[in-house]
Coordinates of C-alpha atoms in Angstrom, one line a residue:
M1 CA 31.2 55.1 42.4
G2 CA 28.6 55.9 39.8
A3 CA 26.6 53.2 38.0
A4 CA 25.5 53.5 34.4
D5 CA 24.7 51.0 31.7
R6 CA 24.2 47.3 32.1
P7 CA 25.6 45.8 28.8
L8 CA 24.9 42.2 28.3
T9 CA 24.4 39.8 25.4
W10 CA 20.9 38.3 25.1
D11 CA 20.7 34.9 23.5
N12 CA 17.4 35.0 21.7
D13 CA 17.5 31.3 20.9
L14 CA 18.2 30.1 24.5
K15 CA 16.4 33.0 26.1
L16 CA 19.2 33.7 28.6
S17 CA 21.9 36.4 29.1
H18 CA 25.7 36.0 28.5
P19 CA 28.4 38.3 29.9
P20 CA 29.2 41.4 27.9
T21 CA 31.6 41.1 25.0
P22 CA 34.7 43.3 24.9
Q23 CA 33.1 45.3 22.1
E24 CA 30.1 46.0 24.3
V25 CA 32.3 47.1 27.1
E26 CA 34.2 49.4 24.7
A27 CA 31.0 50.9 23.5
T28 CA 29.8 51.5 27.0
W29 CA 33.0 53.3 27.9
E30 CA 32.4 55.5 24.9
K31 CA 28.9 56.3 26.1
Y32 CA 29.9 56.8 29.7
P33 CA 33.6 58.0 29.7
D34 CA 33.3 59.4 33.3
A35 CA 32.2 56.1 34.8
A36 CA 34.3 55.0 37.8
A37 CA 34.8 51.4 36.8
A38 CA 33.5 48.4 34.8
L39 CA 31.7 45.7 36.8
V40 CA 31.3 42.3 35.0
V41 CA 29.7 39.1 36.2
S42 CA 31.7 36.0 35.1
P43 CA 31.0 33.1 35.2
T44 CA 27.3 33.6 35.0
P45 CA 25.0 31.2 36.9
Y46 CA 24.7 29.3 33.6
G47 CA 28.5 28.8 33.4
S48 CA 29.4 31.1 30.5
C49 CA 32.4 33.3 31.0
A50 CA 33.5 36.7 29.6
D51 CA 36.8 37.5 27.8
L52 CA 38.1 39.2 31.0
G53 CA 41.6 39.6 29.6
A54 CA 40.4 41.7 26.7
I55 CA 37.9 43.6 28.9
A56 CA 40.7 44.4 31.4
R57 CA 42.9 45.8 28.7
I58 CA 40.0 48.0 27.5
C59 CA 39.5 49.3 31.0
H60 CA 43.2 49.9 31.7
D61 CA 43.7 51.8 28.5
R62 CA 41.4 54.4 30.1
G63 CA 43.0 54.2 33.5
K64 CA 39.9 52.6 35.0
P65 CA 39.6 49.4 37.1
L66 CA 37.8 46.2 36.1
I67 CA 35.8 44.7 39.0
V68 CA 34.6 41.1 38.5
D69 CA 31.7 39.5 40.4
E70 CA 33.2 36.0 40.4
A71 CA 30.7 34.5 42.9
W72 CA 30.8 31.2 41.0
G73 CA 34.6 31.1 40.5
A74 CA 36.2 30.0 43.8
Q75 CA 37.8 27.0 42.2
L76 CA 39.2 28.8 39.1
P77 CA 42.8 29.7 40.4
F78 CA 43.6 26.0 41.2
H79 CA 43.4 24.2 37.9
P80 CA 44.5 24.9 34.3
D81 CA 41.4 23.3 32.8
T82 CA 39.0 25.7 34.4
P83 CA 38.2 29.1 32.9
T84 CA 40.8 31.9 33.6
W85 CA 40.7 33.3 37.0
A86 CA 39.7 37.0 37.0
M87 CA 43.0 38.1 38.7
S88 CA 45.1 36.1 36.2
A89 CA 43.1 37.9 33.4
G90 CA 44.1 41.3 34.8
A91 CA 41.1 42.3 36.9
D92 CA 41.8 44.8 39.6
L93 CA 39.3 43.5 42.1
C94 CA 37.2 40.4 42.2
V95 CA 34.6 39.2 44.7
V96 CA 34.4 35.4 45.3
S97 CA 31.7 33.5 47.2
V98 CA 33.7 30.6 48.8
H99 CA 30.4 29.0 49.9
K100 CA 29.4 28.4 46.3
M101 CA 32.1 26.6 44.3
G102 CA 34.4 26.3 47.3
I103 CA 33.8 24.8 50.7
G104 CA 32.6 27.2 53.3
F105 CA 29.6 28.3 55.2
E106 CA 27.1 30.6 53.5
Q107 CA 28.0 34.3 53.7
G108 CA 31.7 33.3 53.3
S109 CA 33.1 35.6 50.6
V110 CA 36.4 37.2 49.9
F111 CA 37.9 40.2 47.9
H112 CA 41.0 39.7 45.8
L113 CA 42.8 43.0 45.0
Q114 CA 45.8 43.9 42.9
G115 CA 47.3 46.9 41.2
D116 CA 46.9 50.6 42.2
L117 CA 43.6 51.5 40.5
V118 CA 41.5 50.6 43.6
D119 CA 42.5 52.2 46.9
P120 CA 42.8 49.4 49.4
V121 CA 42.0 51.7 52.3
R122 CA 38.8 52.9 50.7
L123 CA 37.9 49.3 49.9
E124 CA 38.3 48.4 53.5
H125 CA 36.2 51.3 54.6
C126 CA 33.4 50.3 52.2
A127 CA 33.6 46.7 53.5
D128 CA 33.4 47.9 57.1
I129 CA 30.2 49.9 56.4
L130 CA 28.5 46.8 55.0
S131 CA 30.0 44.2 57.3
T132 CA 28.6 43.0 60.7
T133 CA 30.3 44.2 63.9
S134 CA 29.8 40.6 65.3
A135 CA 31.9 38.6 62.8
N136 CA 31.5 34.8 63.0
V137 CA 34.9 33.2 63.5
M138 CA 33.6 29.9 62.0
L139 CA 33.1 31.7 58.7
Y140 CA 36.8 32.8 58.7
A141 CA 38.0 29.4 59.9
A142 CA 36.1 27.5 57.3
M143 CA 37.4 29.8 54.5
D144 CA 41.0 29.5 55.8
G145 CA 40.7 25.8 56.0
W146 CA 39.4 25.5 52.5
R147 CA 42.2 27.9 51.3
R148 CA 44.8 25.6 52.9
Q149 CA 43.2 22.5 51.4
M150 CA 43.2 24.0 47.9
V151 CA 46.9 25.1 48.2
Q152 CA 47.9 21.6 49.2
S153 CA 45.5 19.4 47.1
G154 CA 43.4 21.7 45.0
H155 CA 44.7 20.5 41.6
D156 CA 43.9 16.8 42.4
L157 CA 40.5 17.6 43.9
I158 CA 39.4 19.6 40.9
D159 CA 40.9 17.0 38.5
R160 CA 38.5 14.5 40.1
A161 CA 35.6 16.9 40.1
L162 CA 36.1 17.7 36.4
A163 CA 36.3 14.0 35.5
L164 CA 33.1 13.3 37.5
T165 CA 31.4 16.2 35.8
R166 CA 32.2 14.9 32.3
R167 CA 30.8 11.6 33.2
V168 CA 27.6 13.1 34.6
R169 CA 27.1 15.1 31.4
E170 CA 27.4 11.9 29.4
Q171 CA 25.0 10.0 31.6
I172 CA 22.4 12.7 31.5
E173 CA 22.6 12.9 27.7
E174 CA 21.6 9.3 27.6
L175 CA 18.3 9.9 29.5
P176 CA 15.2 10.4 27.4
G177 CA 13.7 13.9 27.3
L178 CA 16.8 15.6 28.8
Y179 CA 19.4 17.6 26.9
V180 CA 22.7 19.0 28.2
L181 CA 23.7 22.3 26.8
E182 CA 27.4 22.9 25.9
E183 CA 28.1 23.8 22.3
E184 CA 25.1 26.2 22.3
L185 CA 26.8 28.1 25.1
T186 CA 30.4 28.2 23.9
S187 CA 29.5 29.0 20.3
H188 CA 27.9 32.3 21.2
E189 CA 30.2 35.3 20.6
A190 CA 29.7 36.5 24.1
S191 CA 30.7 33.3 25.8
H192 CA 34.5 33.2 25.8
D193 CA 34.7 30.1 27.9
L194 CA 32.5 27.7 29.8
D195 CA 32.8 26.3 33.3
I196 CA 31.6 22.7 32.7
Q197 CA 30.9 22.2 36.4
H198 CA 27.7 24.1 35.7
V199 CA 25.7 21.3 34.0
L200 CA 22.8 23.0 32.3
V201 CA 20.0 20.6 31.5
D202 CA 17.0 21.4 29.3
V203 CA 13.9 19.5 30.6
S204 CA 11.4 20.9 28.1
G205 CA 11.6 17.5 26.2
L206 CA 9.6 16.1 29.2
G207 CA 6.8 18.6 28.6
I208 CA 7.6 20.4 31.9
T209 CA 9.3 23.6 33.1
G210 CA 12.5 23.9 35.0
Y211 CA 10.4 25.3 37.9
Q212 CA 8.3 22.1 38.0
A213 CA 11.3 19.9 37.8
H214 CA 13.1 21.7 40.6
D215 CA 10.1 21.7 42.9
W216 CA 9.4 18.0 42.3
L217 CA 13.0 16.9 42.8
R218 CA 13.4 18.9 45.9
E219 CA 10.2 17.6 47.5
N220 CA 10.5 13.9 46.4
C221 CA 14.3 13.4 46.1
R222 CA 15.8 16.0 48.4
L223 CA 17.8 17.4 45.5
D224 CA 18.4 21.1 45.2
F225 CA 19.8 23.1 42.2
G226 CA 21.7 26.3 41.7
T227 CA 19.5 27.8 39.0
T228 CA 16.2 27.0 37.4
D229 CA 14.2 28.8 34.8
H230 CA 11.3 28.2 32.4
R231 CA 12.9 25.2 30.7
R232 CA 16.2 24.4 32.4
L233 CA 17.9 23.0 35.6
E234 CA 21.5 23.9 36.4
I235 CA 23.3 21.1 38.3
T236 CA 26.4 22.5 40.1
M237 CA 29.2 19.9 40.4
S238 CA 32.0 20.6 42.9
I239 CA 34.8 19.0 44.8
A240 CA 32.2 17.9 47.4
D241 CA 30.6 15.5 44.9
D242 CA 31.4 11.8 44.7
E243 CA 29.9 8.6 43.4
W244 CA 27.2 8.7 46.0
T245 CA 26.0 12.1 45.2
V246 CA 26.1 11.4 41.5
Q247 CA 24.0 8.2 42.0
R248 CA 21.4 10.2 43.9
L249 CA 21.3 12.7 41.1
M250 CA 20.8 10.1 38.4
D251 CA 18.2 8.2 40.4
G252 CA 16.3 11.4 40.9
L253 CA 16.4 12.4 37.3
R254 CA 15.1 8.9 36.3
L255 CA 12.3 9.2 38.7
L256 CA 11.5 12.7 37.3
I257 CA 11.3 11.3 33.8
D258 CA 8.8 8.6 35.0
A259 CA 6.7 11.2 36.9
A260 CA 6.7 14.0 34.3
P261 CA 3.7 12.7 32.2
D262 CA 1.4 13.2 35.2
F263 CA 2.5 16.8 35.9
P264 CA -0.3 19.3 35.3
P265 CA 0.2 21.7 32.3
S266 CA 2.2 24.7 33.3
P267 CA 1.2 28.2 32.3
P268 CA 3.6 29.6 29.7
V269 CA 6.3 32.0 30.8
L270 CA 6.3 35.1 28.6
I271 CA 10.0 35.6 27.9
P272 CA 10.9 39.1 26.8
D273 CA 12.7 39.8 23.5
E274 CA 16.2 41.3 23.5
G275 CA 16.5 44.6 25.3
E276 CA 13.0 44.5 26.9
L277 CA 14.4 43.8 30.4
D278 CA 16.9 46.6 30.1
L279 CA 14.8 49.1 32.0
E280 CA 15.4 52.8 32.0
T281 CA 16.9 54.2 35.3
V282 CA 15.2 57.5 36.0
M283 CA 15.9 58.0 39.7
L284 CA 18.7 57.2 42.0
P285 CA 17.9 53.9 43.7
R286 CA 18.1 55.4 47.2
D287 CA 15.8 58.3 46.2
A288 CA 13.2 55.8 44.9
F289 CA 13.6 53.4 47.9
F290 CA 13.5 56.0 50.7
G291 CA 11.1 58.5 49.1
P292 CA 7.3 58.5 49.3
V293 CA 5.9 55.3 47.9
E294 CA 2.6 53.5 47.3
D295 CA 1.4 50.0 46.5
I296 CA -0.6 49.6 43.3
P297 CA -2.0 46.7 41.3
I298 CA 0.8 45.3 39.1
E299 CA -1.5 45.7 36.1
E300 CA -1.5 49.5 36.6
S301 CA 2.3 49.7 37.1
V302 CA 3.5 50.1 33.5
G303 CA 5.2 53.5 33.2
R304 CA 5.6 54.0 37.0
I305 CA 9.0 54.1 38.8
V306 CA 9.5 51.0 40.9
A307 CA 10.5 51.4 44.6
E308 CA 11.4 47.8 45.5
L309 CA 13.4 44.9 44.2
A310 CA 11.9 42.1 42.2
T311 CA 14.4 39.2 41.9
P312 CA 13.6 35.7 40.7
Y313 CA 15.4 33.0 42.7
P314 CA 17.4 31.1 41.9
P315 CA 19.9 32.6 40.9
G316 CA 18.9 36.0 42.3
V317 CA 19.3 38.5 39.4
P318 CA 17.0 41.5 39.8
V319 CA 14.4 42.3 37.1
F320 CA 13.3 45.4 38.9
L321 CA 15.7 47.8 40.8
P322 CA 14.4 50.8 42.7
G323 CA 14.5 53.9 40.4
E324 CA 13.7 52.0 37.1
R325 CA 10.7 52.6 35.0
I326 CA 8.5 49.6 34.6
N327 CA 7.6 48.4 31.1
E328 CA 4.9 46.0 29.9
A329 CA 7.3 43.2 28.9
S330 CA 8.8 43.0 32.4
V331 CA 5.4 42.9 34.1
K332 CA 4.3 40.1 31.8
Y333 CA 7.5 38.1 32.4
L334 CA 7.3 38.3 36.2
R335 CA 3.5 37.7 36.4
S336 CA 3.6 34.7 34.1
G337 CA 6.7 33.5 35.8
V338 CA 5.1 33.6 39.3
D339 CA 2.1 31.7 37.8
A340 CA 4.4 29.1 36.5
G341 CA 6.3 28.6 39.8
M342 CA 9.0 31.3 39.8
V343 CA 10.1 32.2 43.3
L344 CA 10.0 36.0 43.9
P345 CA 10.8 36.7 47.5
D346 CA 11.8 40.4 47.4
P347 CA 8.6 42.3 46.8
G348 CA 6.3 43.0 49.7
D349 CA 3.7 41.1 47.8
A350 CA 5.5 37.9 46.7
S351 CA 2.5 36.9 44.5
L352 CA 3.1 40.1 42.6
G353 CA -0.5 41.1 42.8
T354 CA 0.8 44.5 43.8
I355 CA 4.1 46.4 43.4
R356 CA 5.6 49.3 45.4
V357 CA 6.2 52.4 43.2
V358 CA 7.3 56.0 43.7
K359 CA 4.3 58.1 44.7
E360 CA 3.3 60.6 42.0

């Protein structure tokens, strides 16, 4: 299966990416008519969702499959008030991480397959190549137990989770210096829907970054978060939450508000403009990764072909992929991000003083 463009919609006001619009997918098919399939991430880690129904129709008009990375969508099939499940929207294949919005051990993920555009035998062979030969039965048992629970009680469990989420959103809105994003996400043309269980909180009103807030809450309140960036925290609400977890969250946020004035100033993160992170792919990833390489100072890397991943966590979306040509904006973004607290575990040099590139 070949890979081509990476269409996405950059929100220049919020400095984040939304899923591609149907129009962008249509334009990408026009540009790459021989591509094997379309791959769309929906929901995003920020909760915004693509118009998968329209995108599926565009793909099927060409006889091509739509594959959806629905890592954050395990709960979607079980309640009408959540965004549309990829398979209900007409996707041919979706991949779901049960361990995220469902209940399961980490690494617990499943494929959903329908229609005849994806060969199930080939899919099984591909999965076998990537899967362990020593499967952990606890992973399967946990996923099957969660599946049974959702069939029996899923609607009621999600009903309670959605009600709790709405209350959490209202309570956070009342806290000084914190702002919950909702209309800003749903009003953007690319965001067809919003999974409200992703509670996106802007902490910049406290004069701190999302990285600082995350580190402090984790160290002092034992609270962890799905996504953090230069100005936001993403609070993931699920069927596992209850009054006790909500109270811990609210207590932690109040303590953060009190502590924030004493935080040291954070270096600014140099966020690129639209399109500046859409790097040119000039080599096949495997050729760049397995070919002759060298480590050079990051300041000298502009124009070189990267040979390793550079992926800010969370949520784990790569900025550099092997085979891409490095530009100045991406270097400034990653270097300033690391200085501000961004976690970058993939490169051999996690401080990003050096980067591995293809040897010239």
